PDB file of C-alpha atoms in Angstrom:
ATOM      1  CA  GLY T1273      91.031  94.066  79.626  1.00 72.00           C
ATOM      2  CA  GLU T1274      92.765  94.312  82.936  1.00 78.00           C
ATOM      3  CA  ASP T1275      93.263  91.222  85.068  1.00 86.00           C
ATOM      4  CA  VAL T1276      94.525  91.428  88.650  1.00 91.00           C
ATOM      5  CA  GLU T1277      95.882  88.452  90.594  1.00 93.00           C
ATOM      6  CA  GLN T1278      96.652  88.093  94.300  1.00 94.00           C
ATOM      7  CA  SER T1279      97.529  85.258  96.619  1.00 90.00           C
ATOM      8  CA  LEU T1280      94.542  84.384  98.789  1.00 91.00           C
ATOM      9  CA  PHE T1281      96.059  84.027 102.252  1.00 95.00           C
ATOM     10  CA  LEU T1282      98.918  85.419 104.344  1.00 97.00           C
ATOM     11  CA  SER T1283      99.696  84.749 107.976  1.00 97.00           C
ATOM     12  CA  VAL T1284     102.227  86.752 109.991  1.00 98.00           C
ATOM     13  CA  ARG T1285     103.211  87.210 113.622  1.00 97.00           C
ATOM     14  CA  GLU T1286     102.390  90.439 115.413  1.00 97.00           C
ATOM     15  CA  GLY T1287     105.282  92.890 115.103  1.00 97.00           C
ATOM     16  CA  ASP T1288     106.624  91.355 111.889  1.00 98.00           C
ATOM     17  CA  SER T1289     106.308  92.968 108.474  1.00 98.00           C
ATOM     18  CA  SER T1290     103.626  91.811 106.052  1.00 98.00           C
ATOM     19  CA  VAL T1291     104.092  91.889 102.306  1.00 98.00           C
ATOM     20  CA  ILE T1292     101.038  91.427 100.109  1.00 98.00           C
ATOM     21  CA  ASN T1293     101.698  90.942  96.417  1.00 97.00           C
ATOM     22  CA  CYS T1294      99.653  91.643  93.320  1.00 96.00           C
ATOM     23  CA  THR T1295     100.205  91.257  89.585  1.00 95.00           C
ATOM     24  CA  TYR T1296      98.286  92.979  86.821  1.00 92.00           C
ATOM     25  CA  THR T1297      98.165  92.626  83.073  1.00 89.00           C
ATOM     26  CA  ASP T1298      97.323  96.045  81.624  1.00 83.00           C
ATOM     27  CA  SER T1299     100.490  98.083  81.263  1.00 78.00           C
ATOM     28  CA  SER T1300      98.395 101.187  80.589  1.00 80.00           C
ATOM     29  CA  SER T1301      97.001 101.158  84.133  1.00 78.00           C
ATOM     30  CA  THR T1302      97.225 104.716  85.316  1.00 81.00           C
ATOM     31  CA  TYR T1303      96.595 104.196  89.009  1.00 87.00           C
ATOM     32  CA  LEU T1304      96.936 101.147  91.213  1.00 92.00           C
ATOM     33  CA  TYR T1305      95.121 100.894  94.514  1.00 94.00           C
ATOM     34  CA  TRP T1306      95.117  99.053  97.805  1.00 96.00           C
ATOM     35  CA  TYR T1307      91.883  98.653  99.751  1.00 97.00           C
ATOM     36  CA  LYS T1308      91.274  97.078 103.159  1.00 97.00           C
ATOM     37  CA  GLN T1309      88.085  95.253 104.152  1.00 96.00           C
ATOM     38  CA  GLU T1310      87.423  94.414 107.781  1.00 95.00           C
ATOM     39  CA  PRO T1311      84.814  91.744 108.591  1.00 91.00           C
ATOM     40  CA  GLY T1312      81.283  92.812 107.724  1.00 91.00           C
ATOM     41  CA  ALA T1313      82.357  96.217 106.426  1.00 94.00           C
ATOM     42  CA  GLY T1314      82.815  97.970 103.123  1.00 95.00           C
ATOM     43  CA  LEU T1315      86.164  98.549 101.474  1.00 96.00           C
ATOM     44  CA  GLN T1316      88.377 101.284 102.838  1.00 96.00           C
ATOM     45  CA  LEU T1317      90.850 102.992 100.537  1.00 95.00           C
ATOM     46  CA  LEU T1318      94.333 102.589 102.014  1.00 95.00           C
ATOM     47  CA  THR T1319      96.525 104.147  99.386  1.00 94.00           C
ATOM     48  CA  TYR T1320      97.120 104.426  95.675  1.00 92.00           C
ATOM     49  CA  ILE T1321     100.127 104.930  93.466  1.00 92.00           C
ATOM     50  CA  PHE T1322     100.395 106.674  90.137  1.00 89.00           C
ATOM     51  CA  SER T1323     101.983 104.589  87.414  1.00 86.00           C
ATOM     52  CA  ASN T1324     104.974 106.907  87.018  1.00 88.00           C
ATOM     53  CA  MET T1325     106.038 106.268  90.620  1.00 90.00           C
ATOM     54  CA  ASP T1326     108.122 103.374  91.944  1.00 93.00           C
ATOM     55  CA  MET T1327     107.386 103.746  95.610  1.00 95.00           C
ATOM     56  CA  LYS T1328     105.010 105.478  97.964  1.00 95.00           C
ATOM     57  CA  GLN T1329     105.263 105.491 101.737  1.00 95.00           C
ATOM     58  CA  ASP T1330     102.573 106.461 104.203  1.00 92.00           C
ATOM     59  CA  GLN T1331     103.366 105.793 107.870  1.00 95.00           C
ATOM     60  CA  ARG T1332     103.503 101.977 108.254  1.00 97.00           C
ATOM     61  CA  LEU T1333     102.486 101.358 104.644  1.00 97.00           C
ATOM     62  CA  THR T1334     104.914 101.122 101.728  1.00 97.00           C
ATOM     63  CA  VAL T1335     103.747 100.507  98.177  1.00 97.00           C
ATOM     64  CA  LEU T1336     106.251  99.297  95.608  1.00 97.00           C
ATOM     65  CA  LEU T1337     105.505  99.262  91.885  1.00 96.00           C
ATOM     66  CA  ASN T1338     107.562  97.328  89.340  1.00 94.00           C
ATOM     67  CA  LYS T1339     106.145  98.377  85.983  1.00 92.00           C
ATOM     68  CA  LYS T1340     108.410  96.092  84.002  1.00 91.00           C
ATOM     69  CA  ASP T1341     107.086  93.001  85.774  1.00 93.00           C
ATOM     70  CA  LYS T1342     103.587  94.510  86.348  1.00 92.00           C
ATOM     71  CA  HIS T1343     103.979  93.760  90.041  1.00 95.00           C
ATOM     72  CA  LEU T1344     102.574  95.747  92.945  1.00 95.00           C
ATOM     73  CA  SER T1345     103.213  95.105  96.618  1.00 97.00           C
ATOM     74  CA  LEU T1346     101.971  96.470  99.911  1.00 98.00           C
ATOM     75  CA  ARG T1347     104.272  96.268 102.910  1.00 98.00           C
ATOM     76  CA  ILE T1348     102.855  96.787 106.381  1.00 98.00           C
ATOM     77  CA  ALA T1349     105.539  97.422 108.975  1.00 98.00           C
ATOM     78  CA  ASP T1350     105.109  96.305 112.599  1.00 98.00           C
ATOM     79  CA  THR T1351     101.912  94.408 111.780  1.00 98.00           C
ATOM     80  CA  GLN T1352      99.252  94.594 114.476  1.00 97.00           C
ATOM     81  CA  THR T1353      96.199  92.435 115.195  1.00 96.00           C
ATOM     82  CA  GLY T1354      94.048  95.317 113.933  1.00 96.00           C
ATOM     83  CA  ASP T1355      95.625  94.857 110.523  1.00 97.00           C
ATOM     84  CA  SER T1356      93.858  91.496 110.149  1.00 97.00           C
ATOM     85  CA  ALA T1357      91.553  91.978 107.165  1.00 97.00           C
ATOM     86  CA  ILE T1358      91.187  91.274 103.462  1.00 96.00           C
ATOM     87  CA  TYR T1359      93.378  93.442 101.258  1.00 97.00           C
ATOM     88  CA  PHE T1360      92.351  94.135  97.668  1.00 97.00           C
ATOM     89  CA  CYS T1361      94.570  95.315  94.875  1.00 95.00           C
ATOM     90  CA  ALA T1362      92.863  97.206  92.021  1.00 93.00           C
ATOM     91  CA  GLY T1363      93.887  98.790  88.743  1.00 90.00           C
ATOM     92  CA  SER T1364      92.471 101.549  86.599  1.00 80.00           C
ATOM     93  CA  SER T1365      93.182 101.885  82.903  1.00 73.00           C
ATOM     94  CA  GLY T1366      91.134 104.920  82.023  1.00 66.00           C
ATOM     95  CA  ASN T1367      87.438 104.996  81.269  1.00 67.00           C
ATOM     96  CA  THR T1368      86.564 101.544  82.523  1.00 76.00           C
ATOM     97  CA  PRO T1369      85.706 100.796  86.175  1.00 85.00           C
ATOM     98  CA  LEU T1370      88.396  99.576  88.528  1.00 89.00           C
ATOM     99  CA  VAL T1371      89.349  95.922  88.237  1.00 90.00           C
ATOM    100  CA  PHE T1372      89.829  94.246  91.618  1.00 92.00           C
ATOM    101  CA  GLY T1373      91.828  91.206  92.587  1.00 93.00           C
ATOM    102  CA  LYS T1374      90.124  88.495  94.651  1.00 93.00           C
ATOM    103  CA  GLY T1375      91.690  89.791  97.849  1.00 95.00           C
ATOM    104  CA  THR T1376      94.363  88.524 100.246  1.00 96.00           C
ATOM    105  CA  ARG T1377      93.200  87.517 103.708  1.00 96.00           C
ATOM    106  CA  LEU T1378      95.827  88.646 106.221  1.00 97.00           C
ATOM    107  CA  SER T1379      95.817  86.888 109.568  1.00 97.00           C
ATOM    108  CA  VAL T1380      97.959  88.347 112.345  1.00 97.00           C
ATOM    109  CA  ILE T1381      98.979  85.933 115.087  1.00 95.00           C
ATOM    110  CA  ALA T1382      99.495  87.464 118.522  1.00 90.00           C
TER     111      ALA T1382
ATOM    112  CA  SER J 169      82.982 115.946 102.795  1.00 86.00           C
ATOM    113  CA  GLN J 170      81.420 113.129 100.843  1.00 89.00           C
ATOM    114  CA  THR J 171      79.509 110.288 102.460  1.00 94.00           C
ATOM    115  CA  ILE J 172      77.829 107.220 101.041  1.00 97.00           C
ATOM    116  CA  HIS J 173      74.897 105.443 102.650  1.00 97.00           C
ATOM    117  CA  GLN J 174      73.364 102.039 102.044  1.00 98.00           C
ATOM    118  CA  TRP J 175      70.241 100.533 103.477  1.00 96.00           C
ATOM    119  CA  PRO J 176      69.168  98.283 104.810  1.00 97.00           C
ATOM    120  CA  ALA J 177      72.281  96.991 106.547  1.00 96.00           C
ATOM    121  CA  THR J 178      70.944  93.436 106.663  1.00 97.00           C
ATOM    122  CA  LEU J 179      68.047  91.748 104.929  1.00 97.00           C
ATOM    123  CA  VAL J 180      66.565  88.249 105.024  1.00 98.00           C
ATOM    124  CA  GLN J 181      64.181  87.467 102.186  1.00 97.00           C
ATOM    125  CA  PRO J 182      62.397  84.322 100.960  1.00 98.00           C
ATOM    126  CA  VAL J 183      63.114  82.901  97.523  1.00 97.00           C
ATOM    127  CA  GLY J 184      60.855  84.485  94.925  1.00 97.00           C
ATOM    128  CA  SER J 185      60.337  87.734  96.801  1.00 98.00           C
ATOM    129  CA  PRO J 186      61.269  91.151  95.349  1.00 97.00           C
ATOM    130  CA  LEU J 187      64.316  93.159  96.335  1.00 97.00           C
ATOM    131  CA  SER J 188      65.161  96.827  96.572  1.00 98.00           C
ATOM    132  CA  LEU J 189      68.486  98.057  97.921  1.00 98.00           C
ATOM    133  CA  GLU J 190      69.236 101.746  98.051  1.00 98.00           C
ATOM    134  CA  CYS J 191      72.448 103.722  97.895  1.00 98.00           C
ATOM    135  CA  THR J 192      72.797 107.476  98.241  1.00 98.00           C
ATOM    136  CA  VAL J 193      75.791 109.765  98.079  1.00 97.00           C
ATOM    137  CA  GLU J 194      76.117 113.161  99.748  1.00 96.00           C
ATOM    138  CA  GLY J 195      78.560 115.969  99.206  1.00 94.00           C
ATOM    139  CA  THR J 196      79.287 115.495  95.526  1.00 92.00           C
ATOM    140  CA  SER J 197      77.490 115.897  92.231  1.00 91.00           C
ATOM    141  CA  ASN J 198      77.366 113.746  89.122  1.00 92.00           C
ATOM    142  CA  PRO J 199      79.283 110.839  90.650  1.00 94.00           C
ATOM    143  CA  ASN J 200      79.885 107.538  88.901  1.00 93.00           C
ATOM    144  CA  LEU J 201      78.020 104.895  90.891  1.00 95.00           C
ATOM    145  CA  TYR J 202      78.665 101.171  91.186  1.00 95.00           C
ATOM    146  CA  TRP J 203      76.993  98.044  92.568  1.00 96.00           C
ATOM    147  CA  TYR J 204      79.155  95.065  93.546  1.00 96.00           C
ATOM    148  CA  ARG J 205      78.330  91.676  95.019  1.00 95.00           C
ATOM    149  CA  GLN J 206      80.696  89.771  97.248  1.00 93.00           C
ATOM    150  CA  ALA J 207      79.829  86.124  97.837  1.00 84.00           C
ATOM    151  CA  ALA J 208      81.122  84.500 101.021  1.00 76.00           C
ATOM    152  CA  GLY J 209      84.908  84.232 100.974  1.00 68.00           C
ATOM    153  CA  ARG J 210      85.156  85.596  97.449  1.00 74.00           C
ATOM    154  CA  GLY J 211      86.237  88.719  95.658  1.00 86.00           C
ATOM    155  CA  LEU J 212      84.125  91.534  94.270  1.00 91.00           C
ATOM    156  CA  GLN J 213      81.867  91.080  91.284  1.00 91.00           C
ATOM    157  CA  LEU J 214      80.882  94.286  89.489  1.00 93.00           C
ATOM    158  CA  LEU J 215      77.165  94.139  88.741  1.00 95.00           C
ATOM    159  CA  PHE J 216      76.249  97.577  87.404  1.00 95.00           C
ATOM    160  CA  TYR J 217      77.717 101.020  87.028  1.00 92.00           C
ATOM    161  CA  SER J 218      76.250 104.359  86.075  1.00 94.00           C
ATOM    162  CA  VAL J 219      77.852 107.541  84.771  1.00 91.00           C
ATOM    163  CA  GLY J 220      74.665 109.621  84.959  1.00 92.00           C
ATOM    164  CA  ILE J 221      70.929 109.691  85.594  1.00 94.00           C
ATOM    165  CA  GLY J 222      69.207 106.935  83.651  1.00 90.00           C
ATOM    166  CA  GLN J 223      72.524 105.561  82.324  1.00 93.00           C
ATOM    167  CA  ILE J 224      73.159 101.999  83.493  1.00 94.00           C
ATOM    168  CA  SER J 225      75.804  99.565  82.286  1.00 92.00           C
ATOM    169  CA  SER J 226      75.288  95.916  83.164  1.00 90.00           C
ATOM    170  CA  GLU J 227      78.366  93.794  83.628  1.00 87.00           C
ATOM    171  CA  VAL J 228      76.791  90.431  84.392  1.00 82.00           C
ATOM    172  CA  PRO J 229      73.454  89.199  82.979  1.00 68.00           C
ATOM    173  CA  GLN J 230      71.223  87.955  85.796  1.00 82.00           C
ATOM    174  CA  ASN J 231      67.889  88.539  87.479  1.00 90.00           C
ATOM    175  CA  LEU J 232      69.010  91.813  89.024  1.00 95.00           C
ATOM    176  CA  SER J 233      68.483  95.314  87.656  1.00 96.00           C
ATOM    177  CA  ALA J 234      69.663  98.781  88.616  1.00 97.00           C
ATOM    178  CA  SER J 235      68.195 102.237  88.300  1.00 97.00           C
ATOM    179  CA  ARG J 236      69.396 105.761  88.924  1.00 97.00           C
ATOM    180  CA  PRO J 237      66.356 107.968  89.361  1.00 95.00           C
ATOM    181  CA  GLN J 238      68.334 110.880  90.808  1.00 95.00           C
ATOM    182  CA  ASP J 239      71.902 112.100  90.475  1.00 96.00           C
ATOM    183  CA  ARG J 240      73.050 110.698  93.806  1.00 96.00           C
ATOM    184  CA  GLN J 241      70.724 107.724  94.197  1.00 97.00           C
ATOM    185  CA  PHE J 242      71.389 104.219  92.916  1.00 98.00           C
ATOM    186  CA  ILE J 243      68.924 101.364  93.404  1.00 98.00           C
ATOM    187  CA  LEU J 244      69.459  97.627  92.966  1.00 97.00           C
ATOM    188  CA  SER J 245      66.315  95.585  92.367  1.00 97.00           C
ATOM    189  CA  SER J 246      65.010  92.146  91.636  1.00 97.00           C
ATOM    190  CA  LYS J 247      61.507  90.941  90.866  1.00 96.00           C
ATOM    191  CA  LYS J 248      62.143  87.405  92.161  1.00 96.00           C
ATOM    192  CA  LEU J 249      65.114  86.520  94.347  1.00 96.00           C
ATOM    193  CA  LEU J 250      67.078  83.301  93.922  1.00 95.00           C
ATOM    194  CA  LEU J 251      69.092  81.475  96.574  1.00 95.00           C
ATOM    195  CA  SER J 252      72.217  82.387  94.622  1.00 92.00           C
ATOM    196  CA  ASP J 253      71.480  86.105  95.139  1.00 94.00           C
ATOM    197  CA  SER J 254      72.632  85.829  98.749  1.00 94.00           C
ATOM    198  CA  GLY J 255      75.745  87.852  99.438  1.00 95.00           C
ATOM    199  CA  PHE J 256      77.190  91.142 100.555  1.00 96.00           C
ATOM    200  CA  TYR J 257      76.175  94.020  98.285  1.00 97.00           C
ATOM    201  CA  LEU J 258      78.425  97.027  98.112  1.00 97.00           C
ATOM    202  CA  CYS J 259      77.756 100.395  96.544  1.00 98.00           C
ATOM    203  CA  ALA J 260      80.594 102.708  95.583  1.00 97.00           C
ATOM    204  CA  TRP J 261      81.090 106.099  93.999  1.00 96.00           C
ATOM    205  CA  SER J 262      83.849 107.829  92.112  1.00 93.00           C
ATOM    206  CA  GLY J 263      84.196 111.261  90.602  1.00 86.00           C
ATOM    207  CA  GLY J 264      86.729 113.370  88.786  1.00 60.00           C
ATOM    208  CA  GLY J 265      90.472 112.837  88.699  1.00 55.00           C
ATOM    209  CA  PRO J 266      91.605 109.255  89.175  1.00 60.00           C
ATOM    210  CA  ASP J 267      88.969 106.537  89.286  1.00 77.00           C
ATOM    211  CA  THR J 268      89.308 106.159  93.022  1.00 89.00           C
ATOM    212  CA  GLN J 269      86.213 104.456  94.345  1.00 93.00           C
ATOM    213  CA  TYR J 270      84.750 105.006  97.793  1.00 95.00           C
ATOM    214  CA  PHE J 271      82.589 102.306  99.248  1.00 96.00           C
ATOM    215  CA  GLY J 272      79.480 102.249 101.370  1.00 97.00           C
ATOM    216  CA  PRO J 273      79.079 100.011 104.443  1.00 97.00           C
ATOM    217  CA  GLY J 274      77.313  97.258 102.480  1.00 97.00           C
ATOM    218  CA  THR J 275      74.078  95.282 102.767  1.00 97.00           C
ATOM    219  CA  ARG J 276      74.128  91.640 103.866  1.00 96.00           C
ATOM    220  CA  LEU J 277      71.378  89.802 101.946  1.00 97.00           C
ATOM    221  CA  THR J 278      70.338  86.281 102.890  1.00 96.00           C
ATOM    222  CA  VAL J 279      67.832  84.512 100.656  1.00 96.00           C
ATOM    223  CA  LEU J 280      66.150  81.521 102.314  1.00 96.00           C
TER     224      LEU J 280
END
């Protein structure tokens, strides 16, 4: 089955770019997702990318997909203190539920 | 538009007491429904999912159970809580197209 790995922590200065990385194992993953979880809240869908795409941009967010290396990244431009949260990568390979990584805790230093 | 509700928002229960957490979805029909647990500082653990009324798949054997008595209602239960059941319980739904899941606000359970 699918396995999704992420680094656990990332710290950046306000105004810098953040890059959160994720690797997955199932090359048949159709969609790959990024979710954001603020303290004490549920997960909020940020964006997703279809497996036949290399890049998707949505305002300050850029998702890059390297299918050869099974590597997904989320870049947040001009990182703000409100971006401090846990970011989850997740993959879908068809009829099974999404498989989530353990989450990357992003800390933004003012 | 679709909305997902969970209650209660927080719950403190003694060890050995029963548990019932409820999740309801509005604005969609025949959703897939999911229960997750998130222990402090950890990732998500899928507990149960359901593709229809009365259809429950269990991912992790434990003292919890789930039921789906109605199309848009998903209930997580326990007859006797353990200390290790403490955590943040999240309900989610998905439906049609990609398996995008949408999460509820969660229930914080503390077992003392």
